[in-house]
CSV table of C-alpha atoms in Angstrom, one decimal:
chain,number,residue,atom,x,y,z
A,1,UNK,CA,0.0,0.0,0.0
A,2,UNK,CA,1.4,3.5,-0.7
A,3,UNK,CA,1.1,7.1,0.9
A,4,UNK,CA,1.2,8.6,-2.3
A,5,UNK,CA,-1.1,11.3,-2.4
A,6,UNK,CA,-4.6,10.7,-4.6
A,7,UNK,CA,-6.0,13.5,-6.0
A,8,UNK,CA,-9.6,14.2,-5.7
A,9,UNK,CA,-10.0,16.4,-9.0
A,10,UNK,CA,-9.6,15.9,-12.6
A,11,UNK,CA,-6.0,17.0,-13.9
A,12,UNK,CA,-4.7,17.4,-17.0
A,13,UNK,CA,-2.0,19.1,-19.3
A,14,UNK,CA,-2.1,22.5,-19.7
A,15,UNK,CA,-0.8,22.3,-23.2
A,16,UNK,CA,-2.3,19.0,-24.3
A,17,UNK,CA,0.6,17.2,-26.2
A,18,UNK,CA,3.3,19.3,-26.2
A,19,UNK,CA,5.5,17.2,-23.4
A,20,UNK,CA,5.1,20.0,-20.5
A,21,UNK,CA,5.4,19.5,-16.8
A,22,UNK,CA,2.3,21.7,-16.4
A,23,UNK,CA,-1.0,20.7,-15.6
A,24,UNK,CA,-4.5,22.3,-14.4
A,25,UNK,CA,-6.7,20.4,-11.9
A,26,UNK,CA,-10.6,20.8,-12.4
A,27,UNK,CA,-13.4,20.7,-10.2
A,28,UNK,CA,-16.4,20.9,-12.8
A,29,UNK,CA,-15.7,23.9,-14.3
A,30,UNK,CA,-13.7,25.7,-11.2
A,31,UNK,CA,-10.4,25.5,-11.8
A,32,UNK,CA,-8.6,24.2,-8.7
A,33,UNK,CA,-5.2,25.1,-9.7
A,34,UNK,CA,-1.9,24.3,-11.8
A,35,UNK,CA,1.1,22.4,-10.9
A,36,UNK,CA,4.0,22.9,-12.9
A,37,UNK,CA,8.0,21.8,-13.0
A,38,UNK,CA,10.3,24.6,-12.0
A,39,UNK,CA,13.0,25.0,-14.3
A,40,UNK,CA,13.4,28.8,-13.8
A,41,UNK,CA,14.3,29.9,-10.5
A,42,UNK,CA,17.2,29.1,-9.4
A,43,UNK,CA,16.9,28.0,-5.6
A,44,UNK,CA,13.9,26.0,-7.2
A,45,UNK,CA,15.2,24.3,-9.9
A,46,UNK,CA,13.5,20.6,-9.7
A,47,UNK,CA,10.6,21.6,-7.0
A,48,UNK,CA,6.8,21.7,-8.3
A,49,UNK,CA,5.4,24.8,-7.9
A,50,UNK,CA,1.3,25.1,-7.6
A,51,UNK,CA,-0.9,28.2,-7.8
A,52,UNK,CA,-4.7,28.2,-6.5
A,53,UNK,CA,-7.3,30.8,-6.7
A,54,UNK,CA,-8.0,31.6,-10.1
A,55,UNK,CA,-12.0,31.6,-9.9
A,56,UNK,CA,-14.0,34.5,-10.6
A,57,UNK,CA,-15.8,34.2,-7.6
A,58,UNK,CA,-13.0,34.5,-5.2
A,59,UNK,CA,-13.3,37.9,-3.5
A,60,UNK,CA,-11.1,36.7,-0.5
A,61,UNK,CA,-7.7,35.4,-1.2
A,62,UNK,CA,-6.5,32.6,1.7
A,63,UNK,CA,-2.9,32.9,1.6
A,64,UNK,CA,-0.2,31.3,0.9
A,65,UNK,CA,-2.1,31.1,-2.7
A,66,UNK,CA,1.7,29.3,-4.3
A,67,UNK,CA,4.2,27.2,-2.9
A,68,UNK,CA,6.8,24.8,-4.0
A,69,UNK,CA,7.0,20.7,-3.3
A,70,UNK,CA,9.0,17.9,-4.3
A,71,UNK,CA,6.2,16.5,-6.0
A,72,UNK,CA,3.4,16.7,-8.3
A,73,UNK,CA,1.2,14.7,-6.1
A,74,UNK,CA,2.0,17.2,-3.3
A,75,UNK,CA,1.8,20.1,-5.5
A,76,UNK,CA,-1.9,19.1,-6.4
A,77,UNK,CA,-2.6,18.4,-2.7
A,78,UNK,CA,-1.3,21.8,-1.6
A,79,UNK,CA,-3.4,22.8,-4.8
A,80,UNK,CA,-6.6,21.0,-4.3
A,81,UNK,CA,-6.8,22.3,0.0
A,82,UNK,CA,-6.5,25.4,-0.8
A,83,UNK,CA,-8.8,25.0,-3.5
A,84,UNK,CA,-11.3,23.7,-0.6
A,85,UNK,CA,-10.5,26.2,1.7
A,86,UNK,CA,-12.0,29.0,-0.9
A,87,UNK,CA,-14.9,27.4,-1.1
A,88,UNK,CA,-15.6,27.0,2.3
A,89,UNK,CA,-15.1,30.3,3.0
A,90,UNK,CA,-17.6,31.2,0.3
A,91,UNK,CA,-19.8,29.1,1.0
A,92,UNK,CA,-19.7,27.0,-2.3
């Protein structure tokens, strides 16, 4: 049995097909997030980076709304609570 974090949402490439280490998680049509290799900044080279709160109706931000991990499943975890933590707060 494994640890590995499962994600609850749907996630898929950002750019369908062209090889990226980016992806998008979806919850319906909320978008939950996106996860994506860091190959840019420096003291992050190798680390996944995720972003949350891109819906329209988010009118408070929960902060921190990006992070780094080590891996994509953690990235989308990190992704998918904060994700859940918006919509509790507003009540969706």
């Amino acid at each position: 049995m494994t640890n590995e974090y499962q994600p609850k949402y749907k996630w898929r490439e950002t750019w369908e097909g062209e090889g990226r280490q980016d992806f998008q998680g979806y919850d319906g049509e909320d978008v939950v997030g996106r996860i994506q290799l860091d190959t840019t900044t420096s003291s992050k080279i190798g680390l996944w980076r995720w972003n949350g709160g891109f819906q329209a109706w988010v009118r408070k931000r929960i902060m921190p709304q990006q992070g780094w991990e080590e891996t994509p499943r953690e990235a989308s975890r990190r992704a998918e609570e904060h994700h859940d933590a918006l919509k509790k707060i507003h009540e969706r």
